[in-house]
Backbone as a chain_set.jsonl record, in Angstrom:
{"seq": "MAENSTAVDRENTLYLELKDGRVVIAMRPDLAPIHVARIKELAREGFYDGLVFHRVIDGFMAQGGDPTGTGSGGTGKKMKAEFSKERHVRGTCSMARTANPNSADCQFFIMFEPARSLDGQYSIWGQVVDGMDYVDNIKKGDSFSNGLVKDPDKIVSMRVAADVEE", "coords": {"N": [[-115.365, 2.598, 5.947], [-113.989, 2.014, 2.957], [-110.811, 1.706, 1.398], [-109.971, 3.748, -1.316], [-108.632, 2.093, -3.778], [-107.658, 3.48, -6.166], [-106.532, 5.571, -5.31], [-104.492, 8.73, -4.856], [-101.273, 8.312, -3.7], [-100.136, 10.853, -1.942], [-97.878, 11.463, -0.531], [-95.876, 10.163, -1.789], [-95.958, 10.711, -4.293], [-94.525, 12.933, -6.773], [-94.247, 16.48, -7.713], [-93.288, 17.369, -10.876], [-92.277, 20.827, -12.087], [-92.216, 22.079, -15.317], [-91.116, 23.931, -18.354], [-92.78, 24.023, -19.819], [-95.2, 22.736, -18.5], [-96.66, 20.774, -15.387], [-95.362, 17.751, -14.555], [-96.228, 14.729, -13.278], [-95.149, 12.131, -11.028], [-94.953, 8.866, -9.878], [-93.694, 7.61, -7.085], [-91.666, 5.099, -6.317], [-91.239, 3.592, -3.657], [-91.324, 0.816, -2.671], [-89.599, -0.242, -4.66], [-87.063, 1.157, -4.399], [-86.29, 2.071, -1.482], [-84.387, 3.705, -0.351], [-83.655, 5.481, -2.25], [-85.709, 6.963, -3.076], [-86.542, 8.193, -0.585], [-84.045, 9.793, -0.612], [-84.568, 11.57, -2.573], [-87.291, 12.798, -2.088], [-86.193, 14.076, 0.502], [-84.553, 15.91, -1.004], [-85.913, 17.228, -2.748], [-87.789, 18.682, -0.921], [-86.118, 20.379, 0.148], [-85.729, 21.898, -1.782], [-83.766, 21.717, -3.434], [-83.583, 20.833, -6.183], [-84.862, 22.827, -7.641], [-84.46, 25.112, -10.401], [-82.145, 23.565, -11.155], [-80.622, 22.319, -14.359], [-81.439, 20.332, -17.29], [-78.98, 18.598, -18.084], [-78.026, 16.604, -19.873], [-79.384, 15.367, -22.557], [-81.099, 13.061, -24.858], [-82.21, 12.486, -27.543], [-85.078, 10.189, -28.241], [-84.098, 8.472, -26.021], [-83.175, 9.797, -23.315], [-83.577, 12.041, -20.762], [-81.53, 13.753, -18.445], [-81.032, 15.079, -15.475], [-80.421, 17.344, -12.4], [-77.888, 17.883, -11.385], [-76.255, 19.932, -9.427], [-74.165, 21.41, -10.385], [-74.45, 21.383, -13.58], [-73.072, 20.221, -15.01], [-72.963, 17.54, -15.257], [-70.98, 16.313, -13.475], [-71.197, 16.875, -11.321], [-72.612, 16.888, -7.65], [-74.294, 15.888, -4.467], [-72.668, 15.031, -2.426], [-73.565, 12.685, -1.08], [-73.365, 9.399, -1.15], [-75.472, 6.665, -2.79], [-76.457, 3.187, -1.418], [-76.82, 1.051, -3.891], [-79.829, -0.174, -5.674], [-81.107, -2.144, -7.303], [-83.37, -3.564, -9.368], [-86.207, -5.805, -10.747], [-87.436, -4.301, -12.103], [-88.527, -2.766, -15.493], [-86.855, -0.649, -17.82], [-88.738, 1.668, -18.904], [-90.803, 3.64, -21.365], [-91.103, 6.854, -19.689], [-89.699, 5.943, -17.436], [-88.387, 6.718, -14.133], [-85.127, 7.17, -13.064], [-82.176, 6.479, -11.251], [-78.774, 8.555, -12.066], [-75.643, 7.367, -12.3], [-72.146, 6.613, -11.651], [-69.277, 4.301, -13.145], [-69.305, 2.989, -10.743], [-71.267, 0.911, -9.153], [-72.636, 1.766, -6.66], [-72.753, 4.398, -6.72], [-74.804, 6.339, -6.987], [-76.461, 9.88, -6.614], [-77.602, 12.549, -6.52], [-78.449, 13.122, -9.114], [-80.459, 12.191, -11.743], [-82.469, 10.333, -14.162], [-84.979, 10.616, -16.916], [-86.897, 8.32, -19.048], [-87.146, 8.442, -22.611], [-87.859, 6.525, -24.337], [-88.338, 3.039, -24.149], [-85.298, 1.092, -22.623], [-83.884, -1.964, -22.652], [-81.206, -2.12, -22.118], [-80.444, -0.783, -19.87], [-81.641, -2.175, -17.681], [-81.758, -3.578, -14.534], [-79.57, -2.196, -13.752], [-79.746, 0.099, -13.155], [-80.749, 2.271, -10.503], [-84.21, 2.217, -10.204], [-86.679, 4.644, -9.257], [-88.981, 5.702, -9.862], [-92.039, 6.612, -11.889], [-93.483, 8.394, -14.502], [-96.436, 9.507, -14.645], [-98.328, 11.227, -15.668], [-97.996, 14.157, -17.582], [-96.208, 13.594, -19.226], [-95.929, 13.999, -22.087], [-94.443, 16.812, -21.867], [-92.107, 16.24, -20.725], [-91.113, 15.234, -23.041], [-90.891, 17.75, -24.547], [-88.236, 18.937, -23.599], [-85.219, 20.065, -23.728], [-83.501, 19.155, -26.582], [-80.321, 17.337, -26.719], [-76.901, 17.441, -28.087], [-76.388, 15.245, -30.271], [-73.691, 14.39, -31.248], [-71.855, 14.964, -29.194], [-72.65, 13.409, -26.719], [-75.238, 13.931, -25.877], [-74.96, 16.48, -24.679], [-76.326, 19.461, -23.464], [-76.68, 22.959, -25.109], [-77.53, 25.796, -23.572], [-79.718, 24.97, -21.738], [-82.936, 23.548, -20.633], [-84.62, 24.183, -17.657], [-85.272, 22.783, -14.434], [-88.272, 23.94, -13.134], [-89.532, 23.594, -10.571], [-89.451, 21.061, -8.068], [-91.671, 18.975, -6.319], [-92.572, 17.65, -3.394], [-96.308, 15.945, -3.428], [-97.59, 15.932, -1.171], [-96.79, 18.358, -0.077], [-97.486, 20.433, -1.402], [-100.517, 22.462, -1.673], [-103.459, 22.406, -3.058]], "CA": [[-115.561, 2.83, 4.621], [-113.063, 1.144, 1.921], [-109.91, 3.053, 1.003], [-110.185, 4.168, -2.793], [-107.442, 1.835, -4.233], [-107.059, 4.514, -7.117], [-106.371, 7.265, -4.582], [-103.032, 8.773, -4.899], [-100.402, 8.561, -2.333], [-99.463, 12.367, -2.442], [-96.504, 11.197, 0.103], [-94.932, 9.396, -2.541], [-95.921, 11.448, -5.806], [-93.545, 14.106, -7.083], [-94.644, 17.015, -8.996], [-91.738, 18.164, -11.143], [-92.462, 21.662, -13.019], [-91.304, 21.889, -16.139], [-91.428, 25.507, -18.503], [-94.655, 23.711, -20.463], [-96.306, 22.076, -17.398], [-96.32, 19.801, -14.521], [-95.039, 16.171, -14.586], [-96.542, 13.86, -12.092], [-94.396, 11.111, -10.846], [-95.278, 8.154, -8.895], [-92.43, 7.206, -6.787], [-91.624, 3.621, -5.967], [-90.481, 2.999, -2.451], [-90.984, -0.46, -2.939], [-88.31, -0.915, -5.331], [-86.018, 1.847, -4.174], [-87.039, 3.041, -0.587], [-83.363, 4.644, -0.029], [-83.468, 6.634, -3.464], [-87.034, 7.598, -3.0], [-86.116, 8.957, 0.764], [-83.107, 10.794, -0.719], [-85.261, 12.484, -3.406], [-88.039, 13.593, -1.289], [-85.307, 15.169, 0.928], [-83.731, 17.151, -1.956], [-87.069, 18.078, -3.041], [-88.135, 19.15, 0.184], [-85.122, 21.385, 0.371], [-85.675, 22.919, -3.036], [-82.437, 21.453, -4.167], [-83.608, 20.803, -7.752], [-85.467, 24.153, -8.294], [-83.587, 25.774, -11.201], [-81.135, 22.845, -12.291], [-80.886, 22.107, -15.882], [-81.316, 19.047, -18.005], [-77.399, 18.966, -18.943], [-77.808, 15.805, -20.996], [-80.736, 14.813, -23.079], [-80.669, 12.273, -25.959], [-83.411, 12.333, -28.428], [-85.131, 8.677, -28.225], [-83.301, 7.778, -25.075], [-83.551, 10.1, -21.777], [-83.157, 13.377, -20.133], [-80.885, 13.619, -17.398], [-80.867, 16.507, -14.606], [-80.406, 16.985, -10.739], [-76.442, 18.201, -11.128], [-76.003, 21.175, -9.161], [-72.95, 22.037, -11.121], [-74.735, 21.553, -14.541], [-71.991, 19.749, -15.978], [-72.948, 15.958, -15.038], [-70.014, 15.621, -12.576], [-71.298, 17.162, -9.395], [-73.493, 16.14, -6.696], [-74.135, 16.482, -3.151], [-71.553, 14.196, -1.642], [-73.859, 11.744, -0.358], [-73.839, 8.313, -2.046], [-76.593, 5.654, -2.15], [-76.141, 1.975, -2.321], [-77.756, 0.671, -5.53], [-81.235, -0.81, -5.084], [-81.199, -2.652, -8.243], [-84.821, -4.372, -9.196], [-86.15, -6.368, -12.307], [-88.328, -3.725, -13.154], [-87.745, -2.335, -16.751], [-86.663, 0.691, -18.239], [-89.921, 2.02, -20.13], [-91.017, 5.163, -21.66], [-91.47, 7.573, -18.571], [-89.41, 5.43, -16.049], [-87.347, 7.535, -13.633], [-83.883, 6.345, -12.6], [-80.834, 7.195, -10.859], [-77.827, 8.5, -12.672], [-74.492, 6.984, -11.386], [-70.645, 6.305, -12.341], [-69.178, 3.012, -13.191], [-69.568, 2.216, -9.356], [-72.962, 0.756, -9.011], [-73.134, 2.514, -5.416], [-72.053, 5.946, -6.713], [-75.917, 7.438, -7.119], [-76.155, 10.726, -5.416], [-78.641, 13.168, -6.77], [-78.599, 13.017, -10.588], [-81.768, 11.381, -12.292], [-82.928, 10.57, -15.677], [-86.546, 9.956, -17.273], [-86.794, 7.76, -20.43], [-88.137, 8.422, -23.305], [-88.074, 4.87, -24.609], [-87.384, 1.78, -23.528], [-84.071, 0.804, -22.904], [-83.505, -2.954, -22.063], [-79.894, -2.424, -21.705], [-80.375, -0.581, -18.307], [-82.489, -3.053, -16.717], [-81.043, -4.44, -13.676], [-78.163, -1.932, -13.823], [-79.708, 1.086, -12.279], [-81.692, 2.275, -9.632], [-85.588, 3.032, -10.815], [-87.329, 5.06, -8.204], [-90.217, 6.278, -10.035], [-92.701, 6.314, -13.074], [-94.063, 9.366, -15.168], [-98.079, 8.879, -14.687], [-98.963, 12.376, -16.412], [-97.351, 14.926, -18.321], [-94.864, 12.893, -20.274], [-95.626, 15.382, -23.274], [-93.786, 17.736, -21.601], [-90.878, 15.835, -20.773], [-90.777, 14.958, -24.554], [-90.485, 18.934, -25.166], [-87.225, 19.378, -23.182], [-84.628, 20.591, -25.102], [-82.373, 17.878, -26.659], [-78.584, 17.785, -26.735], [-76.105, 17.398, -29.313], [-75.772, 13.494, -30.434], [-72.25, 14.143, -31.286], [-71.509, 15.228, -27.669], [-73.127, 12.575, -25.715], [-76.675, 14.462, -25.571], [-74.766, 17.39, -23.713], [-77.225, 20.787, -24.052], [-76.176, 24.392, -25.0], [-78.652, 26.692, -23.029], [-80.391, 23.82, -21.452], [-84.255, 23.608, -19.925], [-84.666, 24.073, -16.438], [-86.375, 22.117, -13.379], [-88.737, 24.969, -12.305], [-89.231, 23.069, -9.26], [-89.918, 19.76, -7.89], [-92.12, 19.155, -4.623], [-93.723, 16.264, -3.115], [-97.152, 16.487, -3.828], [-98.383, 16.128, -0.088], [-96.465, 19.336, 0.572], [-98.524, 21.367, -1.873], [-101.655, 22.943, -1.38], [-104.032, 22.723, -4.109]], "C": [[-114.071, 2.585, 4.068], [-112.168, 2.174, 1.559], [-110.021, 2.627, -0.224], [-108.588, 3.466, -3.293], [-106.733, 2.579, -5.591], [-106.6, 5.937, -6.414], [-104.605, 7.62, -4.741], [-102.342, 9.213, -3.769], [-99.707, 9.986, -2.571], [-98.058, 12.269, -1.614], [-95.496, 10.761, -1.023], [-95.329, 9.64, -3.95], [-94.991, 12.929, -5.887], [-94.06, 15.129, -7.875], [-93.298, 17.943, -9.355], [-92.288, 19.215, -12.334], [-91.695, 21.963, -13.948], [-91.764, 23.545, -16.799], [-92.676, 25.056, -19.277], [-95.332, 22.721, -19.523], [-95.9, 20.939, -16.451], [-96.354, 18.089, -15.11], [-95.132, 15.675, -13.323], [-96.001, 12.703, -12.134], [-94.717, 10.709, -9.731], [-94.011, 7.508, -8.558], [-92.833, 5.801, -6.112], [-90.752, 3.206, -4.543], [-90.456, 1.454, -2.293], [-90.132, -0.901, -3.605], [-86.98, -0.072, -4.698], [-86.22, 2.689, -2.684], [-85.789, 4.046, -0.016], [-83.424, 5.82, -0.726], [-84.735, 7.441, -3.239], [-87.054, 8.698, -1.637], [-85.426, 10.204, 0.447], [-83.809, 12.069, -1.752], [-86.559, 13.171, -2.842], [-87.12, 14.222, -0.417], [-84.947, 16.313, 0.457], [-84.884, 17.632, -2.363], [-87.503, 18.943, -1.95], [-87.527, 20.294, 0.572], [-85.285, 22.196, -0.709], [-84.533, 22.894, -3.717], [-82.727, 21.309, -5.697], [-84.146, 21.794, -8.331], [-84.357, 24.847, -9.344], [-82.422, 24.991, -12.03], [-81.407, 22.467, -13.678], [-80.768, 20.426, -16.035], [-80.131, 19.348, -18.624], [-77.616, 17.88, -20.086], [-78.957, 14.958, -21.084], [-80.727, 14.265, -24.688], [-81.799, 11.907, -26.431], [-83.736, 10.686, -28.261], [-84.429, 8.141, -26.86], [-83.932, 8.287, -23.73], [-83.204, 11.159, -21.882], [-82.787, 13.384, -18.892], [-80.509, 15.033, -16.769], [-80.264, 16.342, -13.329], [-78.823, 17.193, -10.696], [-76.326, 19.717, -10.646], [-74.818, 22.258, -9.789], [-73.567, 22.22, -12.94], [-74.082, 20.946, -15.475], [-72.11, 18.005, -16.024], [-71.874, 15.422, -14.43], [-70.088, 15.881, -11.014], [-72.522, 16.436, -8.84], [-73.58, 16.714, -5.345], [-73.151, 15.751, -1.881], [-72.249, 13.043, -0.85], [-74.505, 10.499, -1.259], [-74.608, 7.499, -1.571], [-75.972, 4.238, -2.684], [-77.015, 1.62, -3.084], [-78.958, -0.141, -5.119], [-81.896, -1.045, -6.622], [-82.856, -3.549, -8.173], [-84.916, -5.073, -10.791], [-87.289, -5.637, -13.219], [-87.781, -3.371, -14.238], [-87.563, -1.095, -16.889], [-87.847, 1.006, -19.402], [-89.873, 3.208, -20.309], [-91.73, 5.701, -19.954], [-90.427, 7.109, -17.045], [-88.182, 6.53, -15.473], [-86.468, 6.778, -12.984], [-82.71, 6.916, -12.134], [-79.558, 7.407, -11.706], [-76.355, 8.019, -12.004], [-73.113, 6.786, -12.342], [-70.455, 5.009, -12.517], [-69.453, 2.283, -12.006], [-71.108, 2.244, -9.328], [-73.594, 1.764, -7.485], [-72.908, 3.81, -5.428], [-73.747, 7.054, -6.878], [-75.88, 8.451, -6.071], [-77.662, 11.669, -5.66], [-79.402, 13.389, -8.294], [-79.853, 11.965, -10.995], [-81.731, 11.301, -13.846], [-84.471, 10.169, -16.115], [-86.159, 9.531, -18.694], [-87.975, 8.157, -21.091], [-88.464, 7.522, -23.906], [-87.667, 4.258, -23.76], [-86.23, 1.611, -23.716], [-83.699, -0.512, -22.027], [-82.312, -3.174, -21.532], [-79.375, -2.096, -20.176], [-81.221, -1.285, -17.464], [-81.359, -3.778, -15.675], [-79.676, -3.708, -13.558], [-78.312, -0.075, -13.09], [-80.676, 1.388, -11.429], [-82.996, 3.015, -9.852], [-86.241, 3.425, -9.499], [-88.68, 5.756, -8.777], [-91.004, 6.016, -11.624], [-93.45, 7.675, -13.469], [-95.468, 8.639, -15.156], [-98.824, 10.186, -15.417], [-98.029, 13.61, -16.58], [-96.27, 14.773, -18.998], [-94.582, 13.952, -21.542], [-94.897, 16.357, -23.049], [-92.505, 17.47, -21.221], [-90.16, 15.667, -22.075], [-90.395, 16.34, -24.907], [-89.156, 19.282, -24.46], [-86.209, 19.344, -23.94], [-83.456, 19.448, -25.504], [-80.889, 18.571, -26.79], [-78.207, 17.501, -28.083], [-75.746, 15.905, -29.506], [-74.354, 13.262, -30.413], [-71.492, 14.164, -29.867], [-71.969, 14.528, -26.494], [-74.608, 13.275, -25.194], [-76.285, 15.607, -24.825], [-75.466, 18.433, -24.574], [-76.458, 21.883, -23.818], [-77.58, 24.651, -24.542], [-79.774, 25.689, -22.717], [-81.734, 24.344, -20.62], [-84.028, 23.255, -18.434], [-85.73, 23.165, -15.83], [-86.929, 23.436, -13.085], [-88.975, 24.629, -11.233], [-89.967, 21.848, -8.956], [-90.498, 19.824, -6.395], [-92.834, 17.828, -4.335], [-95.11, 16.694, -2.874], [-97.859, 16.736, -2.22], [-97.996, 17.363, 0.554], [-97.064, 20.717, -0.167], [-100.037, 21.434, -2.124], [-102.285, 23.179, -2.638], [-105.8, 22.959, -4.163]], "O": [[-113.088, 2.946, 4.716], [-112.529, 3.34, 1.404], [-110.155, 1.43, -0.479], [-107.551, 4.126, -3.219], [-105.591, 2.351, -5.99], [-106.396, 7.039, -6.923], [-103.707, 6.778, -4.724], [-102.623, 10.159, -3.032], [-98.783, 10.12, -3.373], [-97.127, 12.97, -2.011], [-94.32, 11.122, -0.981], [-95.04, 8.788, -4.79], [-94.937, 13.789, -5.008], [-94.426, 14.694, -8.967], [-92.609, 18.734, -8.711], [-92.697, 18.738, -13.393], [-90.505, 22.159, -13.697], [-92.485, 24.308, -16.157], [-93.615, 25.851, -19.314], [-96.066, 21.874, -20.033], [-94.92, 20.236, -16.694], [-97.149, 17.496, -15.84], [-94.396, 15.994, -12.389], [-96.203, 12.035, -13.148], [-94.851, 11.408, -8.726], [-93.301, 6.952, -9.396], [-93.889, 5.47, -5.573], [-89.709, 2.552, -4.556], [-89.478, 0.937, -1.753], [-89.716, -2.021, -3.312], [-85.927, -0.688, -4.534], [-86.303, 3.916, -2.744], [-86.072, 5.034, 0.661], [-83.315, 6.94, -0.227], [-84.639, 8.668, -3.246], [-87.52, 9.835, -1.712], [-85.753, 11.321, 0.848], [-83.551, 13.267, -1.636], [-86.775, 14.284, -3.321], [-87.28, 15.424, -0.634], [-84.927, 17.408, 1.019], [-84.842, 18.861, -2.319], [-87.546, 20.136, -2.252], [-88.114, 21.164, 1.216], [-84.929, 23.362, -0.539], [-84.197, 23.789, -4.493], [-81.867, 21.803, -6.426], [-84.034, 21.849, -9.556], [-83.268, 25.083, -8.821], [-81.876, 25.372, -13.065], [-82.58, 22.326, -14.025], [-80.265, 19.581, -15.294], [-80.059, 20.168, -19.539], [-77.389, 18.25, -21.238], [-79.44, 14.173, -20.268], [-80.379, 15.004, -25.609], [-82.459, 11.044, -25.853], [-82.782, 9.916, -28.155], [-84.289, 6.922, -26.959], [-84.809, 7.701, -23.096], [-82.563, 11.532, -22.865], [-83.633, 13.032, -18.07], [-79.869, 15.914, -17.343], [-79.623, 15.32, -13.086], [-78.351, 16.532, -9.771], [-76.308, 20.625, -11.477], [-74.69, 23.476, -9.666], [-73.114, 23.181, -13.561], [-74.385, 21.045, -16.664], [-71.399, 17.323, -16.762], [-71.608, 14.237, -14.633], [-69.501, 15.458, -10.018], [-73.236, 15.617, -9.419], [-73.077, 17.797, -5.045], [-73.082, 16.041, -0.687], [-71.584, 12.45, -0.001], [-75.586, 10.464, -1.847], [-74.731, 7.315, -0.36], [-75.335, 4.013, -3.713], [-78.167, 1.979, -2.841], [-78.873, -0.783, -4.072], [-82.851, -0.42, -7.085], [-83.349, -4.032, -7.154], [-84.102, -4.972, -11.709], [-87.826, -5.934, -14.286], [-86.561, -3.52, -14.294], [-88.1, -0.334, -16.085], [-87.794, 0.615, -20.568], [-89.129, 3.952, -19.672], [-92.569, 5.105, -19.28], [-90.403, 7.701, -15.967], [-87.3, 7.035, -16.168], [-86.84, 5.789, -12.352], [-82.271, 7.911, -12.712], [-79.143, 6.34, -12.159], [-76.127, 8.595, -10.94], [-73.123, 6.819, -13.572], [-71.377, 4.306, -12.105], [-69.801, 1.104, -12.071], [-71.905, 3.176, -9.432], [-74.703, 2.285, -7.366], [-72.839, 4.452, -4.38], [-73.733, 8.285, -6.87], [-75.461, 8.235, -4.934], [-78.673, 11.434, -5.0], [-80.567, 13.719, -8.52], [-79.993, 10.927, -10.348], [-81.099, 12.046, -14.594], [-85.03, 9.296, -15.45], [-85.352, 10.13, -19.405], [-89.144, 8.258, -20.72], [-89.665, 7.562, -24.173], [-86.912, 4.546, -22.831], [-85.79, 1.87, -24.836], [-83.275, -0.359, -20.882], [-82.089, -4.06, -20.708], [-78.501, -2.631, -19.493], [-81.46, -0.763, -16.375], [-80.344, -4.382, -16.023], [-78.677, -4.381, -13.304], [-77.423, 0.683, -12.701], [-81.673, 0.68, -11.575], [-83.029, 4.24, -9.738], [-86.353, 2.55, -8.641], [-89.387, 6.362, -7.972], [-90.486, 5.238, -12.426], [-94.139, 8.088, -12.536], [-95.655, 7.485, -15.542], [-100.007, 10.019, -15.711], [-97.341, 13.973, -15.625], [-95.482, 15.659, -19.33], [-93.54, 14.509, -21.888], [-94.555, 16.974, -24.057], [-91.685, 18.381, -21.332], [-88.96, 15.872, -22.255], [-89.439, 16.333, -25.683], [-88.852, 20.374, -24.942], [-86.229, 18.572, -24.899], [-82.653, 19.001, -24.685], [-80.482, 19.727, -26.903], [-78.975, 17.348, -29.033], [-74.808, 15.426, -28.868], [-73.792, 12.333, -29.834], [-70.603, 13.362, -29.582], [-71.732, 14.96, -25.366], [-74.976, 13.044, -24.042], [-77.221, 16.001, -24.128], [-75.42, 18.512, -25.802], [-75.735, 22.043, -22.835], [-78.576, 24.026, -24.908], [-80.733, 25.631, -23.487], [-81.676, 25.409, -20.005], [-83.399, 22.272, -18.043], [-86.768, 22.817, -16.391], [-86.067, 24.242, -12.735], [-88.588, 25.508, -10.464], [-91.028, 21.6, -9.53], [-90.011, 20.49, -5.482], [-93.544, 17.168, -5.093], [-95.278, 17.706, -2.192], [-98.625, 17.69, -2.083], [-98.581, 17.676, 1.592], [-97.099, 21.823, 0.372], [-100.665, 20.551, -2.708], [-101.816, 24.054, -3.366], [-106.349, 23.273, -5.219]]}, "num_chains": 1, "name": "protein.A"}
């Protein structure tokens, strides 16, 4: 029997639970295998559960995944950049980093709108395929303080779909 080409690859799908509902992210190991493996490892450890979206800029992106909630924390495990020709469009999931291209750790962002200026500069590891309206509802930050959010929304949980019984 031929495999259904529209079948979901549950091993490379994330369920990001937010206050309003489930966001489904198709991971892209073809673009960023190191980053996808690390995100899956952290998700399976429950690392992201309860972490906040500390920097959210309306019309741009929502950034989270920092264990300190400040934007300066991480796990101490830096990854080599995996830049691609893929574009940062609405729903793109990409890794946050410092000025050093090889400094991505655990923080990531989800794009609200396209941002060509980020293309080729950040490691894209996924794409929201369902639930983007829930991402749109993440509490926005102050535009005068680089999107820092007071009393930010949290990641309820983040799981690899293959690990979730339904």
